[in-house]
CSV table of C-alpha atoms and ligand atoms in Angstrom, one decimal:
chain,number,residue,atom,x,y,z
U,1,UNK,CA,60.8,72.6,60.8
U,2,UNK,CA,63.5,71.9,58.3
U,3,UNK,CA,64.1,68.4,57.1
U,4,UNK,CA,67.7,67.2,57.5
U,5,UNK,CA,67.5,65.4,54.2
U,6,UNK,CA,66.8,68.7,52.4
U,7,UNK,CA,69.9,70.2,53.9
U,8,UNK,CA,71.9,67.1,52.9
U,9,UNK,CA,70.5,67.4,49.4
U,10,UNK,CA,71.9,70.9,49.1
U,11,UNK,CA,75.3,69.8,50.5
U,12,UNK,CA,75.4,67.1,47.8
U,13,UNK,CA,75.8,69.8,45.2
U,14,UNK,CA,79.2,70.8,46.7
U,15,UNK,CA,82.4,69.2,45.7
U,16,UNK,CA,85.1,68.0,48.0
U,17,UNK,CA,88.4,69.5,46.9
U,18,UNK,CA,90.3,66.3,47.7
U,19,UNK,CA,88.2,63.6,46.1
U,20,UNK,CA,86.3,65.7,43.6
U,21,UNK,CA,83.0,63.9,44.5
U,22,UNK,CA,80.4,65.7,46.6
U,23,UNK,CA,81.2,66.4,50.3
U,24,UNK,CA,78.4,64.1,51.5
U,25,UNK,CA,79.6,61.0,49.5
U,26,UNK,CA,83.1,61.8,50.6
U,27,UNK,CA,81.9,61.7,54.2
U,28,UNK,CA,83.2,65.2,55.0
U,29,UNK,CA,80.1,66.4,56.7
U,30,UNK,CA,79.8,65.6,60.4
U,31,UNK,CA,77.4,66.5,63.2
U,32,UNK,CA,74.7,68.1,61.2
U,33,UNK,CA,72.3,69.8,63.5
U,34,UNK,CA,69.4,72.1,62.9
U,35,UNK,CA,68.2,74.1,65.8
U,36,UNK,CA,65.6,76.7,65.6
U,37,UNK,CA,66.7,78.9,62.8
U,38,UNK,CA,70.3,77.7,62.7
U,39,UNK,CA,72.2,75.0,60.8
U,40,UNK,CA,75.4,73.7,62.3
U,41,UNK,CA,77.8,71.2,60.8
U,42,UNK,CA,81.5,70.3,60.7
U,43,UNK,CA,83.3,70.1,57.5
U,44,UNK,CA,86.4,68.0,57.5
U,45,UNK,CA,89.1,69.2,55.2
U,46,UNK,CA,92.4,67.7,54.3
U,47,UNK,CA,95.5,69.9,53.5
U,48,UNK,CA,93.4,72.7,52.2
U,49,UNK,CA,94.7,76.1,51.2
U,50,UNK,CA,93.0,79.2,52.8
U,51,UNK,CA,91.6,80.2,49.4
U,52,UNK,CA,90.1,76.7,48.9
U,53,UNK,CA,88.6,76.8,52.4
U,54,UNK,CA,87.2,80.2,51.7
U,55,UNK,CA,85.7,79.1,48.4
U,56,UNK,CA,84.1,76.0,49.8
U,57,UNK,CA,82.7,77.9,52.8
U,58,UNK,CA,81.2,80.6,50.5
U,59,UNK,CA,79.7,77.9,48.3
U,60,UNK,CA,78.0,76.1,51.2
U,61,UNK,CA,76.8,79.3,52.6
U,62,UNK,CA,75.4,80.6,49.3
U,63,UNK,CA,73.6,77.3,48.3
U,64,UNK,CA,72.1,76.9,51.8
U,65,UNK,CA,71.0,80.5,52.1
U,66,UNK,CA,69.4,80.2,48.7
U,67,UNK,CA,67.2,77.3,49.8
U,68,UNK,CA,66.6,78.3,53.4
U,69,UNK,CA,66.3,82.0,53.3
U,70,UNK,CA,66.0,83.0,57.0
U,71,UNK,CA,68.4,80.4,58.4
U,72,UNK,CA,71.7,81.1,59.9
U,73,UNK,CA,74.5,78.8,58.6
U,74,UNK,CA,77.4,77.8,60.9
U,75,UNK,CA,80.2,75.8,59.4
U,76,UNK,CA,83.1,74.6,61.5
U,77,UNK,CA,86.1,73.4,59.6
U,78,UNK,CA,88.1,70.6,61.1
U,79,UNK,CA,91.4,69.4,59.8
U,80,UNK,CA,91.2,65.6,59.2
U,81,UNK,CA,93.8,63.9,61.3
U,82,UNK,CA,95.1,61.7,58.6
U,83,UNK,CA,94.2,58.1,59.2
U,84,UNK,CA,92.1,55.9,57.0
U,85,UNK,CA,89.2,58.0,56.0
U,86,UNK,CA,91.2,60.8,54.5
U,87,UNK,CA,92.3,59.0,51.4
U,88,UNK,CA,89.6,57.6,49.1
U,89,UNK,CA,86.9,57.8,51.8
U,90,UNK,CA,84.3,56.8,49.1
U,91,UNK,CA,86.0,53.5,48.4
U,92,UNK,CA,85.0,50.5,50.7
U,93,UNK,CA,87.7,48.0,49.7
U,94,UNK,CA,91.0,48.6,48.0
U,95,UNK,CA,92.4,45.4,46.6
U,96,UNK,CA,95.9,45.0,45.3
U,97,UNK,CA,96.6,42.3,42.7
U,98,UNK,CA,100.3,41.4,42.7
U,99,UNK,CA,102.7,38.8,41.4
U,100,UNK,CA,106.4,38.1,41.6
U,101,UNK,CA,106.9,37.6,37.9
U,102,UNK,CA,105.5,39.4,34.9
U,103,UNK,CA,103.4,37.5,32.3
U,104,UNK,CA,101.7,35.3,34.8
U,105,UNK,CA,98.2,36.8,34.1
U,106,UNK,CA,97.9,39.5,36.8
U,107,UNK,CA,96.2,41.9,34.4
U,108,UNK,CA,93.9,39.2,33.0
U,109,UNK,CA,92.8,38.2,36.5
U,110,UNK,CA,92.4,41.9,37.6
U,111,UNK,CA,90.3,42.7,34.5
U,112,UNK,CA,88.1,39.6,34.9
U,113,UNK,CA,87.6,40.1,38.6
U,114,UNK,CA,86.6,43.7,38.1
U,115,UNK,CA,84.1,42.9,35.3
U,116,UNK,CA,82.6,39.9,37.2
U,117,UNK,CA,82.1,42.0,40.4
U,118,UNK,CA,80.5,44.7,38.3
U,119,UNK,CA,78.2,42.1,36.7
U,120,UNK,CA,77.2,41.1,40.2
U,121,UNK,CA,76.0,44.6,40.8
U,122,UNK,CA,79.0,46.0,42.8
U,123,UNK,CA,80.5,49.4,42.0
U,124,UNK,CA,84.0,48.7,40.8
U,125,UNK,CA,87.1,50.7,39.8
U,126,UNK,CA,90.3,49.4,38.3
U,127,UNK,CA,93.6,51.3,38.6
U,128,UNK,CA,96.2,50.1,36.2
U,129,UNK,CA,99.3,50.7,38.3
U,130,UNK,CA,101.7,48.8,36.0
U,131,UNK,CA,103.2,52.0,34.7
U,132,UNK,CA,105.8,50.3,32.5
U,133,UNK,CA,103.4,47.8,31.0
U,134,UNK,CA,99.9,49.2,31.1
U,135,UNK,CA,97.4,46.5,29.9
U,136,UNK,CA,94.0,48.0,30.5
U,137,UNK,CA,93.7,50.2,27.4
U,138,UNK,CA,94.1,47.0,25.4
U,139,UNK,CA,92.1,44.6,27.7
U,140,UNK,CA,89.1,47.1,27.7
U,141,UNK,CA,89.4,48.2,24.1
U,142,UNK,CA,90.2,51.8,25.1
U,143,UNK,CA,93.4,52.4,23.2
U,144,UNK,CA,93.8,56.1,22.4
U,145,UNK,CA,91.0,57.1,24.8
U,146,UNK,CA,91.8,60.1,27.1
U,147,UNK,CA,90.1,60.7,30.4
U,148,UNK,CA,88.1,63.9,30.8
U,149,UNK,CA,89.5,66.5,33.1
U,150,UNK,CA,87.4,68.5,35.6
U,151,UNK,CA,88.4,71.5,37.6
U,152,UNK,CA,87.7,71.2,41.3
U,153,UNK,CA,88.5,74.4,43.1
U,154,UNK,CA,91.0,75.4,40.5
U,155,UNK,CA,92.8,72.0,40.4
U,156,UNK,CA,92.5,69.7,37.4
U,157,UNK,CA,91.2,66.2,38.3
U,158,UNK,CA,91.0,63.2,36.0
U,159,UNK,CA,87.7,61.4,35.5
U,160,UNK,CA,88.2,57.6,35.2
U,161,UNK,CA,86.8,56.1,32.0
U,162,UNK,CA,83.9,53.7,32.3
U,163,UNK,CA,83.7,50.5,30.3
U,164,UNK,CA,81.7,47.3,31.0
U,165,UNK,CA,80.6,48.9,34.3
U,166,UNK,CA,84.1,49.4,35.5
U,167,UNK,CA,85.8,52.8,36.1
U,168,UNK,CA,89.3,52.7,34.8
U,169,UNK,CA,92.5,54.8,35.0
U,170,UNK,CA,95.7,53.8,33.3
U,171,UNK,CA,99.0,55.6,32.4
U,172,UNK,CA,98.2,54.3,28.9
U,173,UNK,CA,95.4,56.9,28.7
U,174,UNK,CA,97.8,59.7,29.6
U,175,UNK,CA,101.1,59.1,27.9
U,176,UNK,CA,101.9,57.3,24.7
U,177,UNK,CA,102.7,53.7,25.9
U,178,UNK,CA,106.1,53.9,24.1
U,179,UNK,CA,107.0,56.9,26.2
U,180,UNK,CA,106.2,55.4,29.6
U,181,UNK,CA,109.7,54.0,30.0
U,182,UNK,CA,111.1,57.5,30.5
U,183,UNK,CA,109.4,57.6,33.9
U,184,UNK,CA,111.8,57.0,36.8
U,185,UNK,CA,111.5,56.5,40.6
U,186,UNK,CA,110.0,59.7,41.9
U,187,UNK,CA,107.9,60.3,38.8
U,188,UNK,CA,106.5,56.8,39.1
U,189,UNK,CA,105.4,57.5,42.6
U,190,UNK,CA,104.0,60.8,41.5
U,191,UNK,CA,101.8,59.1,38.9
U,192,UNK,CA,100.5,56.6,41.5
U,193,UNK,CA,99.7,59.4,43.9
U,194,UNK,CA,98.0,61.3,41.1
U,195,UNK,CA,95.9,58.2,40.4
U,196,UNK,CA,94.8,58.2,44.0
U,197,UNK,CA,94.5,61.8,44.9
U,198,UNK,CA,93.8,63.6,41.6
U,199,UNK,CA,91.2,61.3,40.1
U,200,UNK,CA,87.5,61.7,40.7
U,201,UNK,CA,86.8,58.1,41.8
U,202,UNK,CA,83.0,57.6,42.3
U,203,UNK,CA,81.7,55.8,45.3
U,204,UNK,CA,83.1,52.2,44.9
U,205,UNK,CA,82.6,48.9,46.6
U,206,UNK,CA,85.9,47.7,45.2
U,207,UNK,CA,88.9,49.5,43.8
U,208,UNK,CA,91.1,46.8,42.2
U,209,UNK,CA,94.8,47.8,41.7
U,210,UNK,CA,96.7,46.0,39.0
U,211,UNK,CA,100.3,46.3,40.3
U,212,UNK,CA,103.5,45.9,38.3
U,213,UNK,CA,105.3,42.6,39.0
U,214,UNK,CA,107.8,42.4,41.8
U,215,UNK,CA,108.4,44.7,44.8
U,216,UNK,CA,109.6,48.0,43.6
U,217,UNK,CA,108.9,51.7,44.2
U,218,UNK,CA,105.4,51.6,42.8
U,219,UNK,CA,104.2,48.9,45.2
U,220,UNK,CA,105.8,50.7,48.1
U,221,UNK,CA,104.3,54.0,47.2
U,222,UNK,CA,100.9,52.4,46.9
U,223,UNK,CA,100.9,50.8,50.3
U,224,UNK,CA,102.2,54.1,51.8
U,225,UNK,CA,99.6,56.2,50.0
U,226,UNK,CA,96.3,54.3,50.5
U,227,UNK,CA,94.9,51.8,53.0
U,228,UNK,CA,94.9,48.6,51.0
U,229,UNK,CA,92.3,46.2,52.4
U,230,UNK,CA,94.0,43.1,51.1
U,231,UNK,CA,96.1,41.6,48.3
U,232,UNK,CA,95.5,38.9,45.8
U,233,UNK,CA,98.6,37.1,44.6
U,234,UNK,CA,98.7,35.7,41.1
U,235,UNK,CA,101.1,32.9,40.2
U,236,UNK,CA,101.6,30.1,37.8
U,237,UNK,CA,102.2,26.6,39.4
U,238,UNK,CA,105.9,26.5,38.6
U,239,UNK,CA,108.6,26.8,41.2
U,240,UNK,CA,110.3,29.9,39.9
U,241,UNK,CA,107.1,31.8,39.7
U,242,UNK,CA,106.2,30.7,43.3
U,243,UNK,CA,109.6,31.7,44.6
U,244,UNK,CA,109.0,35.2,43.2
U,245,UNK,CA,105.4,35.2,44.5
U,246,UNK,CA,106.8,34.6,48.0
U,247,UNK,CA,108.9,37.8,47.7
U,248,UNK,CA,105.8,39.7,46.6
U,249,UNK,CA,103.7,38.2,49.4
U,250,UNK,CA,106.4,39.0,52.0
U,251,UNK,CA,106.2,42.7,51.1
U,252,UNK,CA,102.5,42.7,52.1
U,253,UNK,CA,103.2,40.8,55.3
U,254,UNK,CA,106.0,43.0,56.5
U,255,UNK,CA,105.3,44.2,60.1
U,256,UNK,CA,105.2,47.8,58.9
U,257,UNK,CA,102.8,47.1,56.0
U,258,UNK,CA,100.6,44.3,57.4
U,259,UNK,CA,98.2,43.8,54.5
U,260,UNK,CA,96.4,40.5,54.6
U,261,UNK,CA,96.6,38.2,51.6
U,262,UNK,CA,93.0,37.5,50.7
U,263,UNK,CA,93.9,34.7,48.4
U,264,UNK,CA,96.1,33.2,45.7
U,265,UNK,CA,95.0,32.8,42.1
U,266,UNK,CA,96.8,30.1,40.2
U,267,UNK,CA,96.8,30.9,36.5
U,268,UNK,CA,97.8,28.7,33.6
U,269,UNK,CA,97.3,25.7,35.9
U,270,UNK,CA,97.0,23.2,33.0
U,271,UNK,CA,96.1,23.0,29.3
U,272,UNK,CA,93.3,21.0,27.9
U,273,UNK,CA,93.1,20.7,24.1
U,274,UNK,CA,89.7,21.2,22.6
U,275,UNK,CA,89.9,17.8,20.9
U,276,UNK,CA,90.8,16.0,24.2
U,277,UNK,CA,88.5,17.6,26.8
U,278,UNK,CA,89.3,15.0,29.5
U,279,UNK,CA,93.1,15.5,29.3
U,280,UNK,CA,94.9,17.9,31.4
U,281,UNK,CA,98.5,18.8,30.7
U,282,UNK,CA,100.3,20.4,33.5
U,283,UNK,CA,102.7,22.4,31.4
U,284,UNK,CA,104.0,24.6,34.3
U,285,UNK,CA,104.0,21.9,36.9
U,286,UNK,CA,101.5,21.4,39.8
U,287,UNK,CA,100.8,22.6,43.3
U,288,UNK,CA,102.4,26.0,43.3
U,289,UNK,CA,99.4,27.9,44.6
U,290,UNK,CA,98.6,25.4,47.3
U,291,UNK,CA,102.0,25.6,48.8
U,292,UNK,CA,101.9,29.4,48.7
U,293,UNK,CA,98.4,29.5,50.3
U,294,UNK,CA,99.6,27.2,53.1
U,295,UNK,CA,102.7,29.4,53.8
U,296,UNK,CA,100.5,32.5,54.2
U,297,UNK,CA,97.5,30.8,55.8
U,298,UNK,CA,95.5,32.0,52.8
U,299,UNK,CA,93.5,30.1,50.3
U,300,UNK,CA,93.5,29.3,46.6
U,301,UNK,CA,90.7,31.4,45.1
U,302,UNK,CA,90.8,29.6,41.7
U,303,UNK,CA,92.9,27.6,39.3
U,304,UNK,CA,92.5,29.0,35.8
U,305,UNK,CA,93.7,26.8,33.0
U,306,UNK,CA,95.5,28.0,29.9
U,307,UNK,CA,92.7,28.7,27.4
U,308,UNK,CA,93.3,30.3,24.0
U,309,UNK,CA,90.1,32.3,24.3
U,310,UNK,CA,91.3,34.0,27.5
U,311,UNK,CA,94.3,35.3,25.6
U,312,UNK,CA,92.3,36.3,22.5
U,313,UNK,CA,89.6,38.1,24.4
U,314,UNK,CA,92.2,40.0,26.4
U,315,UNK,CA,93.9,41.1,23.1
U,316,UNK,CA,90.5,42.0,21.6
U,317,UNK,CA,89.5,44.2,24.6
U,318,UNK,CA,86.6,42.0,25.8
U,319,UNK,CA,87.4,40.2,29.0
U,320,UNK,CA,86.2,36.6,28.8
U,321,UNK,CA,83.9,37.1,31.8
U,322,UNK,CA,81.5,39.0,29.6
U,323,UNK,CA,81.9,36.5,26.7
U,324,UNK,CA,79.1,34.1,25.8
U,325,UNK,CA,80.9,31.0,27.1
U,326,UNK,CA,79.4,29.4,30.1
U,327,UNK,CA,82.6,27.4,31.0
U,328,UNK,CA,84.7,30.6,31.0
U,329,UNK,CA,82.3,32.8,32.9
U,330,UNK,CA,81.8,30.1,35.5
U,331,UNK,CA,85.5,30.0,36.1
U,332,UNK,CA,85.7,33.6,36.9
U,333,UNK,CA,82.3,33.6,38.8
U,334,UNK,CA,83.8,30.9,41.0
U,335,UNK,CA,87.0,32.9,41.5
U,336,UNK,CA,85.0,36.0,42.4
U,337,UNK,CA,82.7,34.1,44.8
U,338,UNK,CA,85.7,32.8,46.6
U,339,UNK,CA,87.3,36.2,46.7
U,340,UNK,CA,84.1,37.7,48.3
U,341,UNK,CA,84.0,34.9,50.8
U,342,UNK,CA,87.6,35.3,51.9
U,343,UNK,CA,87.3,39.1,52.0
U,344,UNK,CA,84.3,38.7,54.3
U,345,UNK,CA,86.5,36.6,56.6
U,346,UNK,CA,89.2,39.2,56.4
U,347,UNK,CA,86.8,41.8,57.6
U,348,UNK,CA,85.7,39.6,60.5
U,349,UNK,CA,89.3,38.7,61.5
U,350,UNK,CA,91.4,41.8,61.1
U,351,UNK,CA,91.2,45.4,61.9
U,352,UNK,CA,91.0,47.9,59.0
U,353,UNK,CA,94.3,48.5,57.3
U,354,UNK,CA,96.0,51.7,58.2
U,355,UNK,CA,98.0,53.7,55.7
U,356,UNK,CA,101.5,52.7,56.3
U,357,UNK,CA,104.2,55.1,57.3
U,358,UNK,CA,107.6,53.9,56.2
U,359,UNK,CA,110.6,56.0,56.7
U,360,UNK,CA,112.8,56.0,53.7
P,1,ADP,N1,94.6,31.5,31.5
P,1,ADP,C1,95.1,32.0,30.4
P,1,ADP,N2,95.0,31.4,29.2
P,1,ADP,C2,95.6,31.9,28.1
P,1,ADP,N3,96.2,33.0,28.0
P,1,ADP,C3,96.4,33.7,29.2
P,1,ADP,C4,95.8,33.3,30.4
P,1,ADP,N4,96.1,34.2,31.4
P,1,ADP,C5,96.8,35.2,30.8
P,1,ADP,N5,97.0,34.9,29.4
P,1,ADP,C6,97.7,35.7,28.4
P,1,ADP,O1,99.1,35.8,28.8
P,1,ADP,C7,99.6,37.1,28.6
P,1,ADP,C8,100.1,37.7,29.9
P,1,ADP,O2,99.0,37.9,30.7
P,1,ADP,P1,98.8,39.3,31.6
P,1,ADP,O3,97.5,39.2,32.2
P,1,ADP,O4,99.1,40.4,30.7
P,1,ADP,O5,100.0,39.0,32.6
P,1,ADP,P2,100.7,40.1,33.7
P,1,ADP,O6,99.8,41.2,33.9
P,1,ADP,O7,101.0,39.2,34.9
P,1,ADP,O8,102.0,40.5,33.0
P,1,ADP,C9,98.5,37.9,27.9
P,1,ADP,O9,98.6,37.8,26.6
P,1,ADP,C10,97.2,37.1,28.4
P,1,ADP,O10,96.1,37.3,27.4
P,2,MG,MG1,100.0,43.2,33.5
């Protein structure tokens, strides 16, 4: 009698043409049955050419026959019907980090959330979708690094770069940052789709997406291309930042998009000088995140003060959450705990997000 697990182990050696990871991790294998001397399974494929189907069929067949000599192999191809599991089936939660304005700390929060989750033992990816102002090469000290490319059934795929336990992709790894401005509408969307479909993302608990500020083409492409589990909105406490954060939040709450807001992070909430540790100066005002949270029946995940070390460590490519500073790591640990709590609630209260079809 043949052990199912042994068959599965063989199938793990075969790559899925869409995601680039193995067909078992990509959850493409269904209804595996072994009867007498026969192996049956369904292989779900997505928009695959005849040649690619042929190649993957031949590979399954050859590897299985090699292990189990006198068995017959029956593979039934099914076309995936779109839906949620087609895109990034190996990623459990896709989290978009958004803001209305630039410079409020979206990338800082994304980087520290990613690193903290990874420290807690989760598998984490970080997609730098701010194509005009990619920050991750700097924040992770990866300037000038290039992702490796792997051919999967004749198509080149990018391998995200790992640093501090986080798998990263950024336009900054691909084009010279000074040239990124030449990208326009359709090409921007193309890059985002490439980050989703032509990257070999490993199995992940969280894929954090650092969006550009505002509500433009990139944000729309993203919600149309991938089922986003939820959004985090970053804002400073001041009125003008909150007014813009409302617009960003409204995009996620459109009927046609319907992505829940997991929580609000208020950044630059106050400043405390080192020599006056009990004083808090509310440079950007107060209460912004609270009013936003009320409006969207969401909650404030954290208030992060203005701290010189946060800026410095970002510039030096070592997010503060890995620094040797208990006060700072506690801040981001607290934010991450709240995020996980609110995400859990989201899973209990809402249905999974569907990829959005918007007619343009
Ligand atoms: N809490 C903070 N304290 C000090 N500096 C901060 C803080 N948050 C962000 N910064 C700094 O402010 C600048 C803008 O932050 P960034 O994360 O790049 O914003 P965004 O991605 O929203 O444009 C960066 O130089 C960053 O290091
Ligand atoms: Mg940024």
